[in-house]
Coordinates of C-alpha atoms in Angstrom, one line a residue:
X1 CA -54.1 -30.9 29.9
X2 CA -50.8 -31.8 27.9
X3 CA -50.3 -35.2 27.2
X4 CA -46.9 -36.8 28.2
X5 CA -44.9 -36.1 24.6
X6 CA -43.9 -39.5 22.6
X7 CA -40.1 -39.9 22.3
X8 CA -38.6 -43.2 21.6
X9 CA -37.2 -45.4 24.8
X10 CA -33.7 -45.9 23.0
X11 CA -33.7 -42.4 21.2
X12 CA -31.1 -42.8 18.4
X13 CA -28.0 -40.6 18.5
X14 CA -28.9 -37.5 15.4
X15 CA -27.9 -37.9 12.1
X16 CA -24.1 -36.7 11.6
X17 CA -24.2 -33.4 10.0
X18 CA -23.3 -32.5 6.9
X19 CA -19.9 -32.1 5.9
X20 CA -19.2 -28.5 6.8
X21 CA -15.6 -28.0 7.4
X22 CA -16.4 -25.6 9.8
X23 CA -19.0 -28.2 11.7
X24 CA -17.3 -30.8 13.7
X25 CA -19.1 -33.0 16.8
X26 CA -17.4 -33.3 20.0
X27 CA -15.2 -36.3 21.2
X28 CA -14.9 -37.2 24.6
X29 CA -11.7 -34.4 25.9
X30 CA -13.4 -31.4 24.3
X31 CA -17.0 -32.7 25.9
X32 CA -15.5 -33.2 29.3
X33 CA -13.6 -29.8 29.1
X34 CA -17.1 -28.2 27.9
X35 CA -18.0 -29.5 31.4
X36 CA -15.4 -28.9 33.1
X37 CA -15.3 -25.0 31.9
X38 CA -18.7 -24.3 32.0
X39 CA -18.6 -25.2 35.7
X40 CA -15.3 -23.2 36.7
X41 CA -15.6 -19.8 35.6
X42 CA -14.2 -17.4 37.6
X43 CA -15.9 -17.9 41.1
X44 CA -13.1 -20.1 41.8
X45 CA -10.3 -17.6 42.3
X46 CA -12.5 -15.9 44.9
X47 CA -13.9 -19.2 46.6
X48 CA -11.2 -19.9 49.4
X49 CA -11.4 -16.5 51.1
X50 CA -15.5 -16.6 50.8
X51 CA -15.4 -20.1 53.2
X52 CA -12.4 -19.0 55.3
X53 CA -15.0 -17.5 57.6
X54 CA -16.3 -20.6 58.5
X55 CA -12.9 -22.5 58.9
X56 CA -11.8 -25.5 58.1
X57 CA -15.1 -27.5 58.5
X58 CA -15.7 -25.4 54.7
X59 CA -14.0 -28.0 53.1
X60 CA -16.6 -30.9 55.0
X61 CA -19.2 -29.1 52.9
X62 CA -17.0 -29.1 49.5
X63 CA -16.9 -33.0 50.2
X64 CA -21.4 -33.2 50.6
X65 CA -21.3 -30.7 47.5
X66 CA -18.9 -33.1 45.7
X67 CA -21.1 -36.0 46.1
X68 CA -24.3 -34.3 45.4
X69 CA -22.7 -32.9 42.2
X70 CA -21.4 -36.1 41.2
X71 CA -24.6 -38.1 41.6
X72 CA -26.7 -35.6 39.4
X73 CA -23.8 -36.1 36.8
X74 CA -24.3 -40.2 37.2
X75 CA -28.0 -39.4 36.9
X76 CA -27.7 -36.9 33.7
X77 CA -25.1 -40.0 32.1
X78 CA -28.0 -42.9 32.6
X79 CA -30.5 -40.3 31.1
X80 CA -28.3 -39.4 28.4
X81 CA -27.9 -43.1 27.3
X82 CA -31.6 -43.2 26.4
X83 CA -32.1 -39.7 25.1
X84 CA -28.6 -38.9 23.4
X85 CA -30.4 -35.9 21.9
X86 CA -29.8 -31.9 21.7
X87 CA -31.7 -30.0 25.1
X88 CA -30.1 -32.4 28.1
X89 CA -32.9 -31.3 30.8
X90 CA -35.6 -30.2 28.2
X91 CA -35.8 -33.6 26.7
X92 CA -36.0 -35.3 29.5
X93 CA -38.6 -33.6 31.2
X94 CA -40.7 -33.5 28.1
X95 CA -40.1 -37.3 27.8
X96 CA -41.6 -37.8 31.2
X97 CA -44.1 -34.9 32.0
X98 CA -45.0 -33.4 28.7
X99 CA -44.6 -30.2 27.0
X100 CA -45.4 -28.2 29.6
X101 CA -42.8 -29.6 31.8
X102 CA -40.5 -29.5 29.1
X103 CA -41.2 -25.6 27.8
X104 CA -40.6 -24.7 31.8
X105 CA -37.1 -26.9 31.8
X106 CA -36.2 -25.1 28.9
X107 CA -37.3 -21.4 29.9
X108 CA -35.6 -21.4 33.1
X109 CA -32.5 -22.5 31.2
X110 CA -32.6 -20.1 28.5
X111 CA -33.0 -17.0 30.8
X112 CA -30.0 -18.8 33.2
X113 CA -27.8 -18.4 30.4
X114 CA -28.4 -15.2 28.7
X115 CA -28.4 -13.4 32.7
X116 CA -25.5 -15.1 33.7
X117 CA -23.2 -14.9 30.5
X118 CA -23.8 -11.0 31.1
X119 CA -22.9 -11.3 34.8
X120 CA -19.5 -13.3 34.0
X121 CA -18.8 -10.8 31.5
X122 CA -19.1 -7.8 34.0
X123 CA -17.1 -10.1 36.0
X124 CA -14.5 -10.4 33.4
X125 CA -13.6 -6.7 33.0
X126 CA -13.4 -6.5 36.9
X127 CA -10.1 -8.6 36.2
X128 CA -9.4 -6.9 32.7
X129 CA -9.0 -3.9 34.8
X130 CA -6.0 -5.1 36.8
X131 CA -3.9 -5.9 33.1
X132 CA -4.9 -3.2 32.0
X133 CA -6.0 -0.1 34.8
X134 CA -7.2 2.4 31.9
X135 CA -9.9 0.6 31.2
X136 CA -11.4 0.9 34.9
X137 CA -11.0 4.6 34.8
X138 CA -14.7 5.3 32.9
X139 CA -17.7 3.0 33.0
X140 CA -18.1 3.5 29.6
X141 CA -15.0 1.7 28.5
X142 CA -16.0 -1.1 31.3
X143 CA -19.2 -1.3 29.5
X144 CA -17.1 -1.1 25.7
X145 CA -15.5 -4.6 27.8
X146 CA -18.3 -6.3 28.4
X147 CA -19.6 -6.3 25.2
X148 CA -16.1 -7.2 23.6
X149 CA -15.9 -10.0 26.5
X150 CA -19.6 -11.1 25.2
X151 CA -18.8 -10.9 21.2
X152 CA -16.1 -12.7 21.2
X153 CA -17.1 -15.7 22.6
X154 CA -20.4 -15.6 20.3
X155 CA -18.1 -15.3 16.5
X156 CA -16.2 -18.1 18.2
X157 CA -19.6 -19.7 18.0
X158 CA -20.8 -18.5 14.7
X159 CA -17.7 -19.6 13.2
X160 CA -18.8 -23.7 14.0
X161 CA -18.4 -25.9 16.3
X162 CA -15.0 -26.9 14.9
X163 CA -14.0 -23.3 16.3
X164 CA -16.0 -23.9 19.7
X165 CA -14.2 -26.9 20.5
X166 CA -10.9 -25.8 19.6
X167 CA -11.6 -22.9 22.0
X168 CA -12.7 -24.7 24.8
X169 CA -10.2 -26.6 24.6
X170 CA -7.1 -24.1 25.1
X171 CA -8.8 -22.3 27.6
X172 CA -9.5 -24.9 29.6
X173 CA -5.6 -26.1 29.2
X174 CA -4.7 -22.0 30.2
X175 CA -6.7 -21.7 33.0
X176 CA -5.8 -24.9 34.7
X177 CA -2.3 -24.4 34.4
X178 CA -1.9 -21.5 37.1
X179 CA -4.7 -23.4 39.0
X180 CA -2.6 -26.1 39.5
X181 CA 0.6 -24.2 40.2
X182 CA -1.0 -23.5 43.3
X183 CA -3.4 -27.1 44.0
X184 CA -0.5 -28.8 43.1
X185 CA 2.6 -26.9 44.0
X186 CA 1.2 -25.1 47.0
X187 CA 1.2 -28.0 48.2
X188 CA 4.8 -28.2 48.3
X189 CA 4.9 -24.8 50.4
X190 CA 1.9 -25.7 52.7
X191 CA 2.1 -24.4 56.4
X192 CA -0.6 -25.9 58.9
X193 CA 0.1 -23.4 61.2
X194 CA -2.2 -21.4 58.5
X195 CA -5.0 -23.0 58.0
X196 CA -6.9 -21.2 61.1
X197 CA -9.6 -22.9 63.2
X198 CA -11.4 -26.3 62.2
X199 CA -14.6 -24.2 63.0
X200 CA -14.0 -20.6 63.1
X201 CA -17.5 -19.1 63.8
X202 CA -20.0 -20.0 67.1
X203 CA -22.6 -22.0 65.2
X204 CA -22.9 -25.7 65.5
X205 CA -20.8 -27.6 63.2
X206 CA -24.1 -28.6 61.2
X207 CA -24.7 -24.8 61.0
X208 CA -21.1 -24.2 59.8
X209 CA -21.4 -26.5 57.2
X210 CA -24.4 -25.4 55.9
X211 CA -23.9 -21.8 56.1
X212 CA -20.4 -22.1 53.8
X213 CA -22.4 -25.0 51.5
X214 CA -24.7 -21.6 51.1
X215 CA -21.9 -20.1 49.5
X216 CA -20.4 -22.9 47.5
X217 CA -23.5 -24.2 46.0
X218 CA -23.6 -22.8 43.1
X219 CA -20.2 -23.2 42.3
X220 CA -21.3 -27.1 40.3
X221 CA -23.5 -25.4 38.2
X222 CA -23.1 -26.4 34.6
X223 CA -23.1 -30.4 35.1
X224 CA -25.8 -30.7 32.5
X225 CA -23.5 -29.0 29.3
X226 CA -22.7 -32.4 27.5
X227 CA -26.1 -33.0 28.0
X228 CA -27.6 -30.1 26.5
X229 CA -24.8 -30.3 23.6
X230 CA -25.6 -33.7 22.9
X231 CA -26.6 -33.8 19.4
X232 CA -23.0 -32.8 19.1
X233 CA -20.9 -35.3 20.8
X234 CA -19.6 -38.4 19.0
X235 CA -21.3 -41.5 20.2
X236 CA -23.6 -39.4 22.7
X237 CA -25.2 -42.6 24.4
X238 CA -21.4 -43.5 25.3
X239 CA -19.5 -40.4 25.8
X240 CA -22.1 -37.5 27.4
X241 CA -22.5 -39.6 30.4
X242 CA -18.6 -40.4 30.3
X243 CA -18.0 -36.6 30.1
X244 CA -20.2 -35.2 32.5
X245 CA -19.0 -37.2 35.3
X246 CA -15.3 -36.7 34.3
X247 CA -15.9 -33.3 33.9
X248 CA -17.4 -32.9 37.2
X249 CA -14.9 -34.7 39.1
X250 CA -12.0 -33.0 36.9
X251 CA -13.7 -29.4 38.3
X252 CA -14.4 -31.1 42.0
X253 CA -10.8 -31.8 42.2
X254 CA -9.4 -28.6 41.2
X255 CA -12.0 -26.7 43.9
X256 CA -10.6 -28.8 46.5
X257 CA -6.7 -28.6 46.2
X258 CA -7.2 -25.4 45.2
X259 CA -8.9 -24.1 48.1
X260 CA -6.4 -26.1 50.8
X261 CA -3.0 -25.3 48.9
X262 CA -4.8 -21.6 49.7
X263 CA -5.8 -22.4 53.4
X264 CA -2.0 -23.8 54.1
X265 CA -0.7 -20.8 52.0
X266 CA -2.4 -17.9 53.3
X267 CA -2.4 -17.0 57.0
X268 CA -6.2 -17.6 58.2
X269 CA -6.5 -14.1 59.4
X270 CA -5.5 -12.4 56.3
X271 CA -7.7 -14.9 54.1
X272 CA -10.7 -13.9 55.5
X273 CA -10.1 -10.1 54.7
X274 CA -8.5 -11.0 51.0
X275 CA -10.4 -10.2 47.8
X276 CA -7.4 -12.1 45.2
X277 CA -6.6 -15.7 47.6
X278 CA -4.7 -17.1 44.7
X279 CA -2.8 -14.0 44.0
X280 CA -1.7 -14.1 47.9
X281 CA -1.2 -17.7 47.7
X282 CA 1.3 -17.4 44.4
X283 CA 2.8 -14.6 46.5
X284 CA 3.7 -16.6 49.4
X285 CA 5.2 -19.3 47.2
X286 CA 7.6 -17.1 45.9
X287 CA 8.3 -14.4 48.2
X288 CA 11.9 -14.8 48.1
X289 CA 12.1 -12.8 45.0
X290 CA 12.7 -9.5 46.3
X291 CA 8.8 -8.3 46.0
X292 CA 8.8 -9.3 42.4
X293 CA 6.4 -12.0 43.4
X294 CA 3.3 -9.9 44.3
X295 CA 3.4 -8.1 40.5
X296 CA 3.6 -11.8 38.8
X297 CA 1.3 -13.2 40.9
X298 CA -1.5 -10.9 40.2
X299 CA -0.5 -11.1 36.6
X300 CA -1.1 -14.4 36.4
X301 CA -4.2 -15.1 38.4
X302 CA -6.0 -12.0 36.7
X303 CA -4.8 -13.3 33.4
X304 CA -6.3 -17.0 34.5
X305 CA -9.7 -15.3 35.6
X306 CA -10.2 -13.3 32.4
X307 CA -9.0 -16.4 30.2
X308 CA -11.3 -18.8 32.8
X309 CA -14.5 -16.7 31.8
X310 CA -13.9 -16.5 28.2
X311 CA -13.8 -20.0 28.1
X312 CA -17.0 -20.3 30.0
X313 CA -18.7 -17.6 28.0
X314 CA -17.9 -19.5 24.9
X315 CA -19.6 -22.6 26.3
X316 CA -22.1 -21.4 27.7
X317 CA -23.1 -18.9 24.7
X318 CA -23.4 -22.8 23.1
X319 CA -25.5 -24.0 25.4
X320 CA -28.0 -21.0 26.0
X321 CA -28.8 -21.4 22.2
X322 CA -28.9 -25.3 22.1
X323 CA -31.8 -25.6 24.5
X324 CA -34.4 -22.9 22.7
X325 CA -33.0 -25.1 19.6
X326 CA -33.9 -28.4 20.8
X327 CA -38.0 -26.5 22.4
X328 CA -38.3 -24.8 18.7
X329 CA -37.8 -28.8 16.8
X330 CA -40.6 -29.4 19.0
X331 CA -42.8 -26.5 18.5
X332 CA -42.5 -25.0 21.8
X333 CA -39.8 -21.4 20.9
X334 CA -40.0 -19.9 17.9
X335 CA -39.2 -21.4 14.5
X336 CA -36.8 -19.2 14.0
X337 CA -34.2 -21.0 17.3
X338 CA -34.5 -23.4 14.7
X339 CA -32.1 -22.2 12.2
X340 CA -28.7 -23.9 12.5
X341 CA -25.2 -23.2 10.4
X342 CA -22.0 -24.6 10.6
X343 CA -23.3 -27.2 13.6
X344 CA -24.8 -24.2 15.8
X345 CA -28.4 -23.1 16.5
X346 CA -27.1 -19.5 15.1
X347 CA -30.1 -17.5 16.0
X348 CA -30.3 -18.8 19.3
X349 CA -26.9 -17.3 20.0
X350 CA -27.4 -13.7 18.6
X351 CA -30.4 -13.2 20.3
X352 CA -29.1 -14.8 23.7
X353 CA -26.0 -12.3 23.3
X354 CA -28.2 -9.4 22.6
X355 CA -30.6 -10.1 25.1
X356 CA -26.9 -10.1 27.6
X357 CA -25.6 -7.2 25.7
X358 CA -28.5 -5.1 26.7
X359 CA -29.0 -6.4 30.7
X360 CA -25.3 -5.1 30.2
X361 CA -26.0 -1.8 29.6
X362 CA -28.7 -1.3 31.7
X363 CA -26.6 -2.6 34.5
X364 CA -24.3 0.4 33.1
X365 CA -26.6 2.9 32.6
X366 CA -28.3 2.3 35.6
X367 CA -25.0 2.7 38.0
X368 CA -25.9 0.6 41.0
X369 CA -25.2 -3.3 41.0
X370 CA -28.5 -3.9 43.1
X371 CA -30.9 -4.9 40.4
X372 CA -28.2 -6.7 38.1
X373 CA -27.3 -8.9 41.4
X374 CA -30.8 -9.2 41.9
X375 CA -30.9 -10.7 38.7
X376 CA -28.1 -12.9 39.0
X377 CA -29.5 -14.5 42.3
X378 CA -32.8 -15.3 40.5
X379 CA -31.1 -17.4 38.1
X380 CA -28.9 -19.5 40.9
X381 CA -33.0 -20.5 41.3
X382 CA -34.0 -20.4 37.7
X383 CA -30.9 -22.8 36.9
X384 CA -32.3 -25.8 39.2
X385 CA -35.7 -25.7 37.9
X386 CA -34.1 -28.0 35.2
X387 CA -32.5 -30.1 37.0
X388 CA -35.1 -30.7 39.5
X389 CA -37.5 -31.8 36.4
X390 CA -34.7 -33.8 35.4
X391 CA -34.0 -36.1 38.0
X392 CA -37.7 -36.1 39.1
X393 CA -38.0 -37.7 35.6
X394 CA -35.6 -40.1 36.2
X395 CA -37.4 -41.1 39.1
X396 CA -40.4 -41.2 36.8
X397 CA -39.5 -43.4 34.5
X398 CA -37.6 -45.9 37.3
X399 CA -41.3 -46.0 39.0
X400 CA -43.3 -46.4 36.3
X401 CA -42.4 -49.8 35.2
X402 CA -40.9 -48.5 31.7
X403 CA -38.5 -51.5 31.1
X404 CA -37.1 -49.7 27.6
X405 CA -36.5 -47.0 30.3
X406 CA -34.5 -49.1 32.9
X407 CA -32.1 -51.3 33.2
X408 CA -32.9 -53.9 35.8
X409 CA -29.8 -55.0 37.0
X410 CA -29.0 -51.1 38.5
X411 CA -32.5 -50.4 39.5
X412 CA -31.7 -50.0 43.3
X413 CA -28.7 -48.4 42.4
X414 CA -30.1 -46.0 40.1
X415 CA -32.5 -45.3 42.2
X416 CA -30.5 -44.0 45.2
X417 CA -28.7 -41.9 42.7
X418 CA -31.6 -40.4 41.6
X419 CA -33.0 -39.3 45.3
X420 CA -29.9 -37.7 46.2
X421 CA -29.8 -36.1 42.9
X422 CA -33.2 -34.8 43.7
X423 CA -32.1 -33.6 47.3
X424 CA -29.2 -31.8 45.4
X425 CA -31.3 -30.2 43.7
X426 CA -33.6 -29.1 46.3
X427 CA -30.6 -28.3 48.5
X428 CA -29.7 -25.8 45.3
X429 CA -33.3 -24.1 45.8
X430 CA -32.7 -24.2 49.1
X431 CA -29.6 -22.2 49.2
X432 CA -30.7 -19.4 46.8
X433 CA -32.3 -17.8 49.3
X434 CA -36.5 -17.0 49.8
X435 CA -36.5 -13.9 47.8
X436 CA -34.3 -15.3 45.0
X437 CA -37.2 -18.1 44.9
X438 CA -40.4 -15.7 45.3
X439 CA -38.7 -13.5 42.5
X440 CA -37.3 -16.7 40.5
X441 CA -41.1 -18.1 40.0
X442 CA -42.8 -14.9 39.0
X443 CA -39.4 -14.7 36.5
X444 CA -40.0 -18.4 35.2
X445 CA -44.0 -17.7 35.0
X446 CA -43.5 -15.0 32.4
X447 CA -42.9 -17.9 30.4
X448 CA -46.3 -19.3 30.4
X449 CA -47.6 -16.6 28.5
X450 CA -45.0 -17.7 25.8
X451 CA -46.0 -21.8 26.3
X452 CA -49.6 -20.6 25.6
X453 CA -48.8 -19.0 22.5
X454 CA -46.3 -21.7 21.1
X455 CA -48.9 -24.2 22.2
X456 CA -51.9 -23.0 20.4
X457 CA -50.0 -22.3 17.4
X458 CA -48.5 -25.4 17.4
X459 CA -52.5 -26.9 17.9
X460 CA -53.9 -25.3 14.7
X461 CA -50.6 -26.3 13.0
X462 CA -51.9 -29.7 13.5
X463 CA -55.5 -28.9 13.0
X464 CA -55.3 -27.3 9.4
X465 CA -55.5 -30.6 7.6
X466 CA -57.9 -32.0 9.1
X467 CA -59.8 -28.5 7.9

């Protein structure tokens, strides 16, 4: 049996690095848009017309989602205050439950990055195809995409974190600003006579809401980035917290106004049928161009999808290697996740981008999307294993009597944050479906092997001087 690991109560914030031009740590904007673009990638510009179904009453379940997501952001921030450390979930797992605990938070994570970075790729080229329609015509120049759309993001990367920030930061300003032509200035065009039925389907309104909550569940994944980047934030006791709920309710705000400027836009009955909502909705706000309107509509929105993943891939790429970074410090992945250059784990991201590059291909090769979307539904389940560790640690540590651990004065209040982070959570099992879960555990069990080998290396590392 694993003993709980030793980390100090008041962790203190890592060392600032060296003075690499090319290395720089985050401030509080570029960690709140690391958040903020890790959690919008490109599901967003297809969200309104996957609830419209359900009616109105979808945008109930935004608000339940909204304060779900927000409390497992208040709950990541208190953590983050007394573990301001590189590995977010991992560390505070380990912190609470041991190695073990902490390997599994960090396994899950890992293979949630590398399967999803190659699923938002895939996704990418879907709206790479509509700029420019040659590439569409052969799935070997889709594939030739995907791999681009992958590579690019990791030399951004490799370059420093200087880079990283700098592009997370523009695409998070380009995206936004045709997502807020239409939260913001649909709003100016909005038509109530559109928005359809307040409950549009014959199940109970409890049904309804949990039947479209299915759907947008997922949609707050990537809460826990500042966390996991924290050894590269400025002042991490201060600002991940600070970021990670910004960033949340900066991506919660644009979901909702973005998905009723759509609903007041778009006629109910042709939102339910529509596969490009904001593309309709820019459309209908400017209609009175002579026709001109549909072609700069879809223009825009595919360019804002395609520039919306890139920005996500090149955070994400950042995180999937600063998790197996933070394990391999402690023993659990390979030395090798260690190695770290200009300010990133550099390792950790070639391998996580080859590991995407070839799921890539396969999905390619293959020629049918049902095992790559297979895939992708096991990680909406491999992605909350963390954050189910997480906030059960939390609870942990608020249980146990660990003063160093608590602060007193927000114990009750801390507390209820930290249930309804965990019911979250489980709500985020929950809605990934029983076969996504069955497949999800034997997926995250492969990883034991792994733990055992790590582990008893790690033992006779310990052992030999004793020898």
């Amino acid at each position: 049996m694993t003993s709980t690991a030793t980390l100090p109560a008041e962790a203190a914030a890592p060392p600032e690095p060296s003075r690499d031009p090319h290395a720089r740590r985050f401030g509080l904007p570029v960690a709140t848009c690391l958040v903020m673009g890790n959690i919008i990638g490109g599901g967003i510009f297809l969200l309104p017309a996957s609830v419209a179904p359900f009616g109105t009453i979808s945008l109930v379940a935004f608000a339940v989602l909204t304060a779900g997501a927000i409390a497992l952001a208040l709950v990541f921030g208190r953590l983050a205050e007394r573990h301001p450390q590189t590995g977010g979930p991992y560390v505070y797992a380990r912190a609470a439950f041991g190695d073990f605990a902490g390997f599994l938070a960090a396994w899950s994570y890992w293979i949630t990055a590398w399967v999803s970075n190659a699923a938002l790729a895939v996704a990418a080229v879907g709206y790479l195809t509509v700029l420019f329609p040659a590439a569409g015509e052969h799935k070997w120049s889709m594939c030739l995409a995907a791999l681009a759309v992958q590579w690019l993001p990791a030399l951004s990367n490799l370059a420093g974190t200087r880079y990283v920030g700098a592009v997370q930061v523009v695409a998070t300003v380009l995206k936004f600003a045709p997502l807020l032509l239409v939260a913001v200035g649909g709003l100016f065009f909005f038509d109530p006579a559109n928005l359809g039925p307040f409950r549009a389907t014959d199940q109970s309104a409890a049904g309804a809401v949990s039947a479209s909550a299915a759907i947008l569940l997922f949609s707050y994944l990537g809460v826990e980035s500042a966390t996991v980047s924290a050894g590269e934030v400025r002042d991490p006791a201060r600002n991940v917290g600070r970021a990670t709920v910004l960033g949340t309710v900066g991506a919660a705000t644009v979901y909702l106004l973005g998905t009723v400027a759509v609903f007041g836009l778009v006629a109910h009955d042709r939102l339910v049928s529509s596969t490009a909502p904001f593309t309709d909705a820019v459309n209908a706000m400017f209609s009175d161009d002579g026709g001109a309107g549909g072609t700069w509509g879809g223009t825009v929105v595919a360019c804002a999808a395609v520039i919306s993943m890139l920005g996500a891939l090149n955070g994400w790429t950042l995180l999937s290697a600063q998790t197996p970074y933070a394990a391999a410090k402690d023993g659990l992945f390979p030395k090798a996740f260690e190695t770290k250059k200009r300010g990133v784990p550099v390792v950790g991201v070639v391998v996580t981008v080859a590991l995407a590059s070839a799921l890539t291909v396969y999905n390619y090769t293959v020629g049918t999307q049902g095992v790559f979307e297979s895939l992708v539904l096991i990680t909406t389940f491999t992605a909350t294993v963390p954050y189910l560790l997480a906030t059960a640690a939390q609870i942990y540590f608020l249980l146990s009597g660990q003063r160093e651990r608590v602060h007193p004065g927000r114990l009750a209040r801390d507390g209820v944050l930290a249930a309804l982070a965990f019911g979250f959570s489980m709500w985020l099992v929950a809605g990934s479906g029983y076969a996504a879960v069955y497949q999800g555990v034997l997926f995250l069990f492969t990883g034991v092997l792994v733990y055992a080998a790590m582990s008893a290396k790690k033992h006779r590392a310990a052992a030999s001087p004793a020898e």
